[in-house]
Coordinates of C-alpha atoms in Angstrom, one line a residue:
Chain A
M1 CA 0.0 0.0 0.0
T2 CA 1.5 3.3 -1.0
M3 CA 0.2 6.7 0.0
T4 CA -1.1 8.5 -3.1
S5 CA -2.4 11.7 -1.8
S6 CA -2.6 13.9 1.2
R7 CA -4.7 16.9 1.6
P8 CA -3.0 20.2 2.1
T9 CA -3.5 21.4 5.7
T10 CA -6.3 23.9 5.9
T11 CA -5.3 27.0 7.7
A12 CA -7.1 29.9 9.4
S13 CA -7.7 31.4 6.0
S14 CA -10.7 29.1 5.5
A15 CA -13.7 31.1 6.8
P16 CA -15.4 29.7 9.9
P17 CA -19.1 28.9 9.4
A18 CA -21.4 31.8 9.7
P19 CA -22.5 31.9 13.3
A20 CA -26.2 30.9 13.7
H21 CA -28.1 34.2 14.2
R22 CA -31.4 32.5 14.7
P23 CA -32.3 32.2 18.4
L24 CA -32.5 28.8 20.1
P25 CA -36.0 27.4 20.3
G26 CA -37.8 28.1 23.6
L27 CA -38.6 25.7 26.4
W28 CA -42.3 25.5 25.2
R29 CA -41.4 24.2 21.8
T30 CA -38.8 21.7 22.9
S31 CA -41.1 20.4 25.7
L32 CA -43.9 20.0 23.2
A33 CA -41.6 18.0 20.9
R34 CA -40.6 15.7 23.8
S35 CA -44.2 15.3 25.0
V36 CA -45.4 14.3 21.6
S37 CA -42.6 11.9 21.3
E38 CA -43.2 10.3 24.7
L39 CA -46.9 9.8 24.0
R40 CA -46.2 8.3 20.5
V41 CA -43.7 5.8 21.9
F42 CA -46.0 4.8 24.8
F43 CA -49.2 4.3 22.8
R44 CA -47.6 2.6 19.9
N45 CA -46.4 -0.3 22.1
P46 CA -49.5 -2.4 23.0
Q47 CA -47.4 -4.4 25.6
S48 CA -46.4 -1.3 27.4
V49 CA -49.9 0.1 27.5
V50 CA -51.4 -3.2 28.7
F51 CA -48.7 -4.1 31.3
T52 CA -48.3 -0.6 32.6
L53 CA -52.0 -0.4 33.3
A54 CA -52.8 -4.0 34.1
L55 CA -51.3 -4.6 37.6
P56 CA -53.5 -2.3 39.6
V57 CA -56.6 -3.5 37.7
I58 CA -55.7 -7.1 38.5
L59 CA -55.2 -6.2 42.2
L60 CA -58.6 -4.3 42.2
M61 CA -60.4 -7.4 40.7
I62 CA -58.8 -9.8 43.2
F63 CA -58.9 -7.9 46.4
G64 CA -62.2 -6.2 45.5
S65 CA -63.7 -9.6 45.3
I66 CA -62.1 -10.9 48.5
F67 CA -62.6 -8.0 50.9
S68 CA -65.9 -7.7 52.7
G69 CA -67.5 -6.2 55.7
K70 CA -67.6 -2.7 57.1
I71 CA -64.7 -0.6 58.3
E72 CA -64.8 -0.6 62.1
G73 CA -66.6 2.4 63.6
T74 CA -68.2 3.4 60.3
D75 CA -71.0 2.5 57.9
T76 CA -68.6 2.2 55.0
D77 CA -68.0 -1.0 53.1
F78 CA -64.3 -2.0 53.0
K79 CA -64.6 -2.6 49.2
Q80 CA -65.2 1.1 48.7
Y81 CA -62.3 2.0 51.0
F82 CA -60.1 -0.3 49.0
V83 CA -61.2 1.1 45.6
A84 CA -60.3 4.6 46.7
G85 CA -56.9 3.4 47.9
I86 CA -56.1 1.3 44.8
V87 CA -56.8 4.4 42.6
A88 CA -54.0 6.2 44.5
A89 CA -51.8 3.1 44.2
G90 CA -52.6 2.9 40.4
I91 CA -51.3 6.5 40.0
M92 CA -48.1 5.6 41.9
S93 CA -47.7 2.5 39.7
T94 CA -47.7 4.4 36.4
A95 CA -46.1 7.6 37.7
F96 CA -43.4 6.1 39.9
T97 CA -42.7 2.5 39.0
G98 CA -43.4 2.6 35.3
L99 CA -41.6 5.9 34.8
A100 CA -38.4 4.8 36.7
I101 CA -38.1 1.6 34.7
N102 CA -38.8 3.5 31.5
V103 CA -36.0 6.0 32.3
A104 CA -33.5 3.3 33.2
L105 CA -34.2 1.7 29.8
E106 CA -33.8 5.0 27.9
R107 CA -30.5 5.6 29.6
E108 CA -29.3 2.2 28.4
M109 CA -30.5 2.7 24.9
G110 CA -28.5 5.9 24.5
L111 CA -31.5 8.3 24.2
I112 CA -30.6 10.2 27.3
R113 CA -27.0 10.7 26.3
R114 CA -28.1 12.0 22.9
L115 CA -30.6 14.4 24.3
A116 CA -28.0 15.7 26.7
G117 CA -25.6 16.2 23.8
S118 CA -28.2 18.4 22.0
P119 CA -29.1 21.9 23.0
M120 CA -32.4 20.7 24.4
P121 CA -33.1 22.5 27.7
K122 CA -32.8 19.7 30.3
A123 CA -36.1 20.6 31.8
S124 CA -37.9 19.6 28.6
Y125 CA -37.1 15.9 29.2
F126 CA -38.7 16.1 32.6
V127 CA -41.7 18.0 31.3
G128 CA -42.2 15.3 28.6
K129 CA -42.1 12.6 31.3
V130 CA -44.6 14.4 33.5
V131 CA -47.0 14.9 30.6
L132 CA -46.7 11.2 29.7
V133 CA -47.5 10.1 33.3
L134 CA -50.3 12.6 33.7
V135 CA -51.9 11.0 30.6
T136 CA -51.2 7.4 31.6
S137 CA -52.1 7.9 35.2
L138 CA -55.4 9.6 34.3
L139 CA -56.2 6.6 32.1
E140 CA -55.3 4.3 34.9
A141 CA -57.4 6.2 37.4
L142 CA -60.4 6.3 35.0
I143 CA -60.3 2.6 34.4
L144 CA -60.1 1.8 38.2
I145 CA -62.9 4.3 39.0
A146 CA -65.1 2.9 36.3
L147 CA -64.6 -0.7 37.5
G148 CA -64.9 0.3 41.1
T149 CA -68.2 2.0 40.4
A150 CA -69.6 -0.8 38.2
L151 CA -68.5 -3.7 40.3
F152 CA -67.6 -2.7 43.9
G153 CA -70.2 -0.1 44.9
L154 CA -68.0 3.0 44.6
D155 CA -70.1 6.2 44.7
L156 CA -69.1 9.0 42.4
P157 CA -69.2 12.4 44.1
S158 CA -72.1 14.6 42.9
D159 CA -70.8 18.0 43.8
A160 CA -68.1 20.2 42.3
D161 CA -66.0 20.5 45.5
H162 CA -65.1 16.8 45.5
W163 CA -64.2 16.8 41.8
I164 CA -62.1 19.9 42.2
A165 CA -60.3 18.1 45.0
F166 CA -59.9 15.0 42.8
G167 CA -58.3 17.3 40.2
W168 CA -55.6 18.8 42.4
I169 CA -54.9 15.6 44.4
F170 CA -54.5 13.8 41.1
V171 CA -52.2 16.4 39.6
L172 CA -50.1 17.0 42.7
G173 CA -49.9 13.2 43.5
T174 CA -48.9 12.3 39.9
A175 CA -46.3 15.0 39.8
A176 CA -44.9 14.0 43.2
C177 CA -44.7 10.3 42.2
A178 CA -43.2 11.2 38.8
L179 CA -40.5 13.4 40.1
S180 CA -39.7 10.9 42.9
G181 CA -39.5 8.2 40.2
L182 CA -37.0 10.4 38.2
A183 CA -34.9 11.0 41.3
Y184 CA -35.1 7.3 42.3
T185 CA -33.4 6.3 38.9
A186 CA -30.1 7.6 40.4
L187 CA -30.1 4.3 42.4
I188 CA -30.7 2.1 39.3
P189 CA -27.4 0.9 37.8
S190 CA -28.9 -0.8 34.7
A191 CA -32.2 -1.6 32.9
N192 CA -31.9 -5.2 34.0
S193 CA -32.1 -4.4 37.7
A194 CA -34.7 -1.6 37.3
A195 CA -37.8 -3.6 38.1
A196 CA -36.2 -5.3 41.2
I197 CA -35.1 -2.0 42.6
V198 CA -38.3 -0.1 41.9
T199 CA -40.8 -2.6 43.2
P200 CA -39.9 -2.7 47.0
P201 CA -40.8 0.9 47.9
F202 CA -44.1 0.6 45.8
L203 CA -45.0 -2.7 47.6
V204 CA -44.2 -1.6 51.1
L205 CA -45.9 1.8 50.8
Q206 CA -49.1 0.1 49.5
F207 CA -49.2 -2.0 52.7
I208 CA -48.6 0.9 55.1
S209 CA -50.5 3.7 53.4
G210 CA -54.1 2.6 53.6
V211 CA -54.5 0.6 50.4
F212 CA -54.9 -3.0 51.6
F213 CA -55.5 -2.3 55.3
P214 CA -57.6 0.4 56.9
F215 CA -55.1 3.1 57.9
N216 CA -56.5 3.7 61.3
Q217 CA -56.0 0.1 62.3
L218 CA -52.2 0.2 61.6
P219 CA -49.7 0.5 64.4
E220 CA -48.8 4.1 65.1
W221 CA -45.2 3.9 64.0
M222 CA -46.3 2.5 60.7
Q223 CA -48.8 5.4 60.3
T224 CA -46.0 7.9 61.1
T225 CA -43.6 6.2 58.6
A226 CA -46.3 6.3 55.9
G227 CA -46.9 9.9 56.6
I228 CA -43.4 10.8 55.3
F229 CA -44.3 9.6 51.8
P230 CA -46.8 10.8 49.2
L231 CA -48.9 7.7 48.8
K232 CA -50.5 8.0 52.3
W233 CA -51.6 11.5 51.5
M234 CA -53.0 10.5 48.1
T235 CA -55.1 7.7 49.6
Q236 CA -56.4 10.0 52.3
G237 CA -57.3 12.6 49.6
L238 CA -59.1 10.1 47.4
R239 CA -61.1 8.8 50.4
Y240 CA -62.3 12.4 50.8
V241 CA -63.3 12.4 47.2
F242 CA -65.1 9.0 47.1
L243 CA -66.2 8.1 50.6
P244 CA -69.1 9.6 52.6
D245 CA -68.2 12.8 54.5
G246 CA -68.9 11.1 57.9
F247 CA -66.0 8.7 57.2
S248 CA -63.6 11.4 58.3
A249 CA -64.3 10.4 61.9
V250 CA -61.8 7.5 61.6
E251 CA -59.2 9.5 59.7
P252 CA -56.1 10.8 61.7
G253 CA -57.4 13.6 64.0
G254 CA -60.9 13.0 62.9
V255 CA -60.7 15.4 60.0
W256 CA -59.9 15.0 56.2
N257 CA -57.3 17.8 56.6
L258 CA -57.1 18.8 52.9
P259 CA -54.7 21.7 53.5
L260 CA -52.1 19.3 55.0
I261 CA -52.6 16.9 52.1
A262 CA -51.9 19.7 49.7
M263 CA -48.8 20.8 51.7
A264 CA -47.4 17.2 51.9
L265 CA -47.8 16.5 48.2
G266 CA -46.5 20.0 47.3
F267 CA -43.5 19.4 49.5
W268 CA -42.8 16.2 47.7
V269 CA -43.0 17.9 44.3
L270 CA -40.4 20.4 45.4
L271 CA -38.1 17.9 47.2
A272 CA -38.2 15.3 44.4
G273 CA -37.9 18.0 41.7
F274 CA -34.8 19.3 43.5
L275 CA -33.3 15.9 43.9
T276 CA -33.9 15.1 40.3
A277 CA -32.2 18.3 39.2
I278 CA -29.1 17.6 41.1
T279 CA -28.8 13.8 40.9
F280 CA -30.1 12.9 37.4
K281 CA -27.5 11.0 35.4
W282 CA -27.3 12.5 31.9
R283 CA -23.9 11.0 31.1
G284 CA -21.1 9.1 32.6
P285 CA -19.7 5.6 32.2
K286 CA -23.1 3.9 32.9
V287 CA -25.0 6.0 30.4
R288 CA -24.5 4.5 26.9
Chain B
M1 CA -4.7 39.3 10.5
T2 CA -5.5 37.2 13.5
T3 CA -3.4 34.2 14.2
I4 CA -4.6 30.6 14.0
T5 CA -4.5 30.2 17.8
D6 CA -7.1 33.0 18.2
H7 CA -9.9 30.7 17.1
L8 CA -8.7 27.1 17.4
P9 CA -11.8 25.0 17.7
I10 CA -10.0 22.7 20.0
D11 CA -7.2 23.7 22.3
V12 CA -6.2 21.1 24.9
Q13 CA -3.2 21.2 27.3
G14 CA -2.1 18.6 29.8
L15 CA -5.5 16.8 29.6
R16 CA -5.7 14.0 32.2
K17 CA -8.2 11.4 33.3
T18 CA -7.3 9.0 36.0
Y19 CA -9.2 6.2 37.7
G20 CA -7.3 5.6 40.9
D21 CA -3.7 4.8 39.9
F22 CA -4.6 4.2 36.3
A23 CA -4.2 7.0 33.8
A24 CA -6.6 6.6 30.9
V25 CA -5.5 9.9 29.5
D26 CA -2.1 11.1 30.5
H27 CA -1.0 14.8 29.9
L28 CA -2.4 15.0 26.4
D29 CA -1.9 18.1 24.3
L30 CA -4.0 18.7 21.2
Q31 CA -4.7 21.6 18.9
V32 CA -7.2 21.2 16.1
R33 CA -7.3 24.0 13.4
P34 CA -10.4 25.6 11.9
G35 CA -11.9 23.7 9.0
E36 CA -9.7 20.7 9.2
V37 CA -10.5 17.0 9.5
F38 CA -8.4 15.6 12.3
A39 CA -8.1 11.9 12.9
L40 CA -7.4 10.5 16.4
L41 CA -5.7 7.2 15.9
G42 CA -4.7 4.5 18.3
P43 CA -5.4 0.9 19.3
N44 CA -8.5 -0.1 21.3
G45 CA -8.2 1.1 24.9
A46 CA -5.7 3.8 24.0
G47 CA -7.9 6.5 25.4
K48 CA -9.4 7.9 22.2
T49 CA -13.0 7.7 23.3
T50 CA -12.2 8.9 26.8
T51 CA -10.5 11.9 25.3
V52 CA -13.4 12.7 23.0
D53 CA -15.9 12.2 25.8
M54 CA -14.1 14.8 27.9
L55 CA -14.0 17.2 24.9
C56 CA -17.7 17.0 24.3
G57 CA -18.6 17.2 28.0
V58 CA -19.7 13.6 28.6
Q59 CA -17.0 12.8 31.1
R60 CA -15.3 15.1 33.5
R61 CA -11.5 15.5 33.3
T62 CA -9.1 15.0 36.2
G63 CA -6.8 17.8 35.1
G64 CA -5.6 20.0 32.3
T65 CA -7.1 22.9 30.4
V66 CA -9.6 22.4 27.6
S67 CA -11.2 24.9 25.2
V68 CA -13.7 23.6 22.7
L69 CA -15.2 26.3 20.5
G70 CA -13.9 28.8 23.0
E71 CA -15.7 27.2 26.0
D72 CA -14.8 24.8 28.8
P73 CA -17.0 21.7 28.1
H74 CA -18.0 21.8 31.8
H75 CA -20.1 24.9 31.3
D76 CA -22.3 22.9 28.9
S77 CA -24.3 25.9 27.6
R78 CA -27.1 25.5 25.2
Q79 CA -25.4 27.9 22.7
W80 CA -22.3 25.8 22.8
R81 CA -24.3 22.5 22.2
N82 CA -26.0 24.2 19.3
R83 CA -22.7 24.6 17.5
L84 CA -21.5 21.0 18.3
G85 CA -22.3 17.7 16.7
V86 CA -21.5 14.4 18.5
V87 CA -21.8 10.9 17.1
P88 CA -21.0 8.6 20.0
Q89 CA -19.3 5.2 19.6
N90 CA -22.3 3.1 20.7
T91 CA -25.4 3.0 18.5
G92 CA -28.5 4.5 20.0
D93 CA -32.0 2.9 20.0
Y94 CA -35.2 4.8 19.6
L95 CA -38.1 2.4 20.2
N96 CA -41.4 2.8 18.3
L97 CA -40.5 5.9 16.5
T98 CA -39.9 6.2 12.7
V99 CA -36.6 7.5 11.3
R100 CA -38.3 10.7 10.3
E101 CA -39.8 11.3 13.7
V102 CA -36.5 10.8 15.5
V103 CA -34.7 13.3 13.2
E104 CA -37.6 15.8 13.4
M105 CA -37.6 15.7 17.2
F106 CA -33.8 16.3 17.4
A107 CA -34.1 19.1 14.8
T108 CA -36.5 21.0 17.0
F109 CA -33.7 21.5 19.6
Y110 CA -31.4 23.5 17.3
S111 CA -31.6 27.0 16.0
D112 CA -30.8 26.2 12.3
P113 CA -31.3 22.5 11.6
I114 CA -30.7 20.8 8.3
P115 CA -34.2 20.1 6.7
T116 CA -35.3 16.6 7.8
D117 CA -35.8 15.0 4.4
E118 CA -32.5 16.5 3.1
L119 CA -30.6 15.0 6.0
I120 CA -32.3 11.6 5.8
S121 CA -31.3 11.5 2.1
M122 CA -27.7 12.6 3.0
V123 CA -27.3 9.6 5.3
G124 CA -28.9 7.3 2.7
L125 CA -32.0 6.4 4.7
T126 CA -34.7 7.9 2.4
A127 CA -36.2 4.5 1.7
K128 CA -36.5 3.9 5.4
A129 CA -37.7 7.3 6.4
G130 CA -41.1 6.0 7.4
A131 CA -39.9 2.8 9.0
K132 CA -39.8 2.2 12.7
T133 CA -36.2 2.4 14.0
N134 CA -36.6 -1.1 15.6
A135 CA -36.7 -2.5 12.1
L136 CA -33.4 -1.0 11.0
S137 CA -30.2 -3.0 10.5
G138 CA -27.1 -2.3 12.5
G139 CA -25.6 -0.2 9.7
Q140 CA -28.8 1.7 9.2
K141 CA -29.1 2.5 12.9
R142 CA -25.6 3.9 12.7
R143 CA -26.6 6.1 9.8
L144 CA -29.5 7.4 11.9
D145 CA -27.1 8.1 14.7
V146 CA -25.0 10.2 12.3
A147 CA -28.1 12.1 11.3
V148 CA -29.0 12.8 14.9
G149 CA -25.5 13.9 15.6
V150 CA -25.2 16.4 12.8
V151 CA -28.8 17.7 12.5
G152 CA -27.9 21.0 14.0
K153 CA -25.4 21.9 11.2
P154 CA -22.5 21.9 13.6
E155 CA -19.3 23.9 13.4
L156 CA -17.4 21.1 15.1
I157 CA -18.2 17.4 14.8
F158 CA -17.0 14.5 16.9
L159 CA -17.3 11.3 15.0
D160 CA -16.4 8.3 17.2
A161 CA -16.2 5.3 14.9
P162 CA -17.5 2.1 16.3
P163 CA -14.7 -0.6 16.7
T164 CA -16.7 -3.0 14.6
G165 CA -17.0 -0.5 11.8
L166 CA -19.6 0.1 9.2
D167 CA -20.5 -1.8 6.1
P168 CA -18.5 -0.5 3.1
Q169 CA -21.3 1.5 1.6
A170 CA -22.2 3.2 4.9
R171 CA -18.6 4.0 5.4
R172 CA -18.4 5.7 1.9
E173 CA -21.5 7.7 2.8
A174 CA -20.0 8.7 6.1
W175 CA -17.0 9.9 4.2
D176 CA -19.2 11.9 1.8
L177 CA -20.8 13.5 4.8
V178 CA -17.4 14.5 6.3
D179 CA -16.6 16.1 2.9
Y180 CA -20.0 17.9 2.9
F181 CA -19.3 19.5 6.3
R182 CA -15.7 20.3 5.4
E183 CA -17.1 22.3 2.5
L184 CA -19.4 24.1 4.9
G185 CA -16.3 25.1 6.8
A186 CA -16.9 22.8 9.8
T187 CA -14.1 21.1 11.7
T188 CA -14.3 17.3 12.2
V189 CA -12.6 15.1 14.8
L190 CA -12.7 11.6 13.6
T191 CA -11.8 8.7 16.0
T192 CA -10.9 5.6 14.2
H193 CA -8.5 2.7 14.0
Y194 CA -8.9 2.4 10.3
L195 CA -5.8 4.0 8.9
D196 CA -7.1 4.1 5.3
E197 CA -10.0 6.1 6.6
A198 CA -7.6 8.6 8.2
E199 CA -5.5 8.7 5.1
T200 CA -8.4 9.4 2.8
L201 CA -10.3 11.9 5.0
A202 CA -7.9 13.6 7.4
D203 CA -5.7 16.6 7.0
R204 CA -3.9 15.9 10.1
A205 CA -3.8 13.0 12.6
G206 CA -2.6 12.2 16.1
V207 CA -1.5 8.8 17.3
I208 CA -2.5 7.9 20.9
A209 CA -1.4 4.9 22.9
A210 CA -1.7 4.4 26.7
G211 CA -3.4 7.8 27.0
R212 CA -0.4 9.7 25.5
M213 CA 0.0 11.5 22.2
L214 CA 2.9 9.8 20.5
A215 CA 2.9 11.9 17.4
I216 CA 0.8 14.5 15.8
G217 CA 1.0 16.2 12.4
T218 CA -0.1 16.1 8.8
I219 CA -0.3 12.7 7.2
D220 CA 3.0 13.6 5.4
E221 CA 4.7 14.7 8.6
L222 CA 3.6 11.6 10.4
G223 CA 5.2 9.5 7.7
R224 CA 8.5 11.0 8.8
T225 CA 8.0 11.0 12.5
A226 CA 8.7 7.4 13.1
G227 CA 11.2 6.6 10.4
Y228 CA 12.3 7.9 7.0
S229 CA 10.8 9.9 4.3
A230 CA 11.1 7.0 1.8
N231 CA 11.0 3.2 1.8
V232 CA 13.0 1.5 -1.0
T233 CA 12.4 -2.2 -1.5
V234 CA 14.1 -4.8 -3.7
T235 CA 13.8 -8.6 -4.1
D236 CA 16.3 -11.2 -5.3
L237 CA 19.3 -9.1 -5.0
E238 CA 22.3 -10.4 -2.9
G239 CA 24.6 -8.3 -0.8
V240 CA 22.4 -5.3 -0.3
A241 CA 23.7 -4.9 3.2
G242 CA 27.2 -4.5 1.9
V243 CA 26.4 -1.5 -0.3
I244 CA 24.1 0.5 2.1
P245 CA 26.1 2.0 5.0
S246 CA 24.0 2.6 8.1
D247 CA 24.2 6.4 7.8
L248 CA 22.4 6.1 4.4
G249 CA 19.6 3.8 5.3
V250 CA 18.3 1.0 7.6
L251 CA 17.6 -2.5 6.4
E252 CA 14.6 -4.5 7.5
P253 CA 13.1 -7.7 6.0
D254 CA 10.1 -6.7 3.8
A255 CA 7.1 -7.9 5.8
R256 CA 4.7 -8.0 2.9
A257 CA 3.6 -11.6 2.1
D258 CA 4.2 -11.4 -1.6
R259 CA 7.7 -10.0 -1.2
R260 CA 9.2 -12.9 0.8
G261 CA 13.0 -12.6 1.0
G262 CA 12.8 -9.0 -0.1
V263 CA 14.6 -6.2 1.7
L264 CA 13.1 -2.8 2.9
I265 CA 15.5 0.1 3.2
G266 CA 14.2 3.1 5.2
T267 CA 16.1 6.2 4.1
D268 CA 16.1 9.9 3.7
Q269 CA 18.2 9.7 0.5
P270 CA 16.3 7.4 -1.8
T271 CA 18.3 8.6 -4.9
A272 CA 21.6 7.7 -3.4
V273 CA 20.2 4.3 -2.3
V274 CA 18.9 3.6 -5.7
E275 CA 22.2 4.6 -7.3
R276 CA 24.1 2.1 -5.2
L277 CA 21.5 -0.6 -5.8
T278 CA 21.8 0.0 -9.6
R279 CA 25.5 -0.5 -9.4
L280 CA 25.1 -3.7 -7.4
A281 CA 22.4 -5.0 -9.9
R282 CA 24.7 -4.4 -12.9
E283 CA 27.5 -6.3 -11.2
Q284 CA 25.2 -9.2 -10.8
G285 CA 24.1 -9.0 -14.4
F286 CA 20.7 -7.5 -14.0
G287 CA 19.5 -4.8 -16.4
E288 CA 16.9 -3.6 -14.0
I289 CA 16.9 -3.8 -10.2
P290 CA 14.7 -6.8 -9.4
G291 CA 11.4 -5.8 -7.7
L292 CA 12.4 -2.2 -7.1
T293 CA 9.8 0.1 -5.4
V294 CA 10.3 3.5 -3.9
S295 CA 7.4 4.8 -1.8
R296 CA 6.7 7.2 0.9
P297 CA 6.0 5.3 4.2
T298 CA 2.2 4.9 4.6
L299 CA 0.5 6.0 7.7
E300 CA 0.2 2.3 8.6
D301 CA 4.0 2.0 8.5
T302 CA 4.4 4.9 10.8
Y303 CA 1.6 3.9 13.1
L304 CA 2.9 0.3 13.5
R305 CA 6.4 1.6 14.2
L306 CA 5.1 4.1 16.8
I307 CA 3.0 1.5 18.6
Q308 CA 5.8 -1.1 18.6
R309 CA 8.2 1.5 19.9
E310 CA 5.8 2.4 22.7
D311 CA 5.2 -1.2 23.6
A312 CA 9.0 -1.8 23.7
Q313 CA 9.4 1.0 26.2
R314 CA 7.0 -0.6 28.7

């Protein structure tokens, strides 16, 4: 092999490319592009749609059929209590568990590294994820509420106050779970281990946050522990939405305490958002 | 007139990356000039990808000063990313999206992107524009990756070639793309261990081994770095050693398979060498010197000498 040619070295005389005068696209445009992409990817994959939404539905069908009797000290059927709780757990399932696994996978597939290499504002990635889980969680909640109403005697609220409460509890709860899920991915080393690492907190919180067991019958230390995390406040809020007003008698302190619910969920949105911003792994040896 | 160093797209001094006691990149200096194609060469594990990762802000450096397009990659500003194109070594996957959707999404992040269909055609994926990326072959996924990397019409491109390489046609197209951006005035840093690629595409090259820059220069200059400006080879001629004194040239067996028994003389005075060989051949009754070739050392000759010399020192 002989060398036939070599290009002359280009020097500074070659003009540098004209600098781009057009401004960079704004946060709104890039977030819209990410959100559209997120929803496309999710809804085009029948497996992801079915399996993301299925688990809470299966739990509802099994335990809704097993549980019976009234909650002690009230006139409320335990089935109804459980349906309100499983709606909250369903939101956590899509917004926390599903999202964390999804992000671990995207990290391994190289998407996150490429987004970080582009001039996309980092916030747009998080906005896209929150939009995705707001849509999937709403779908999940509607399916669970429809089944709960049709099969397990759940009463839909008839006045605006309760629906407004449902609105903000849903949005704050979903955002708190989604941002916690994003922050939690810092602990996930690879897509293989994602499900194993994400499931324990979800499982444990369901048991101690008033989904499978009446909250007021749990040991006090368990109640206190659950009170640190968002799921307890979501179940309490959704019981306000779906259970009779008189049920508040067996809630902690004998009241629904909506302001405290809003504060607790709002606190988690801020804390998890902050943790995500400082710990999220955009690059590094583990990010392909 | 301003000097070159006023706007070097890449200016690196004493770059280091250590993991405990191990230095993946060890006091590396590198200047890349505006508008050139620069090839970073070296065996696997030499520190090429680590170097590029530090220059495009994927990994943090342990030490040294780095200026890329006039900024420290740590700052990671959007304006800076807008001027930079990165094609990483590993191929990316984009589940359930079509080729056009992936390119369109990345295009929305830049101030002045290449029109989507034009770019898809440039990387040779027009026939697959509407196909889901899951259905692409390995080579096609790599082409999509290149499109994603350069969609913002970058001033500086980092192209980290995968060790397994591309199919020949995809490689040709990647070369065309490098030429396209060269004509736009962009600067390209190409990481490869295919020397023919560097010879065809690059203006200058640097050879890295064990995290250190062994040699850097134009392809011509590199040819002289590790040896002589010319290689003279002959076959079937006896007594060559006797007529070439060591200050004129150095003899090695010709390593090429079809030249068994031949002799390679590395020299800076090929005319004098050929003169002596001519005399020797006449004495032995040859009209022509048997199997004579005179060539400039290829990049491969240089590269192998540099790497061997480096290995011998350790």
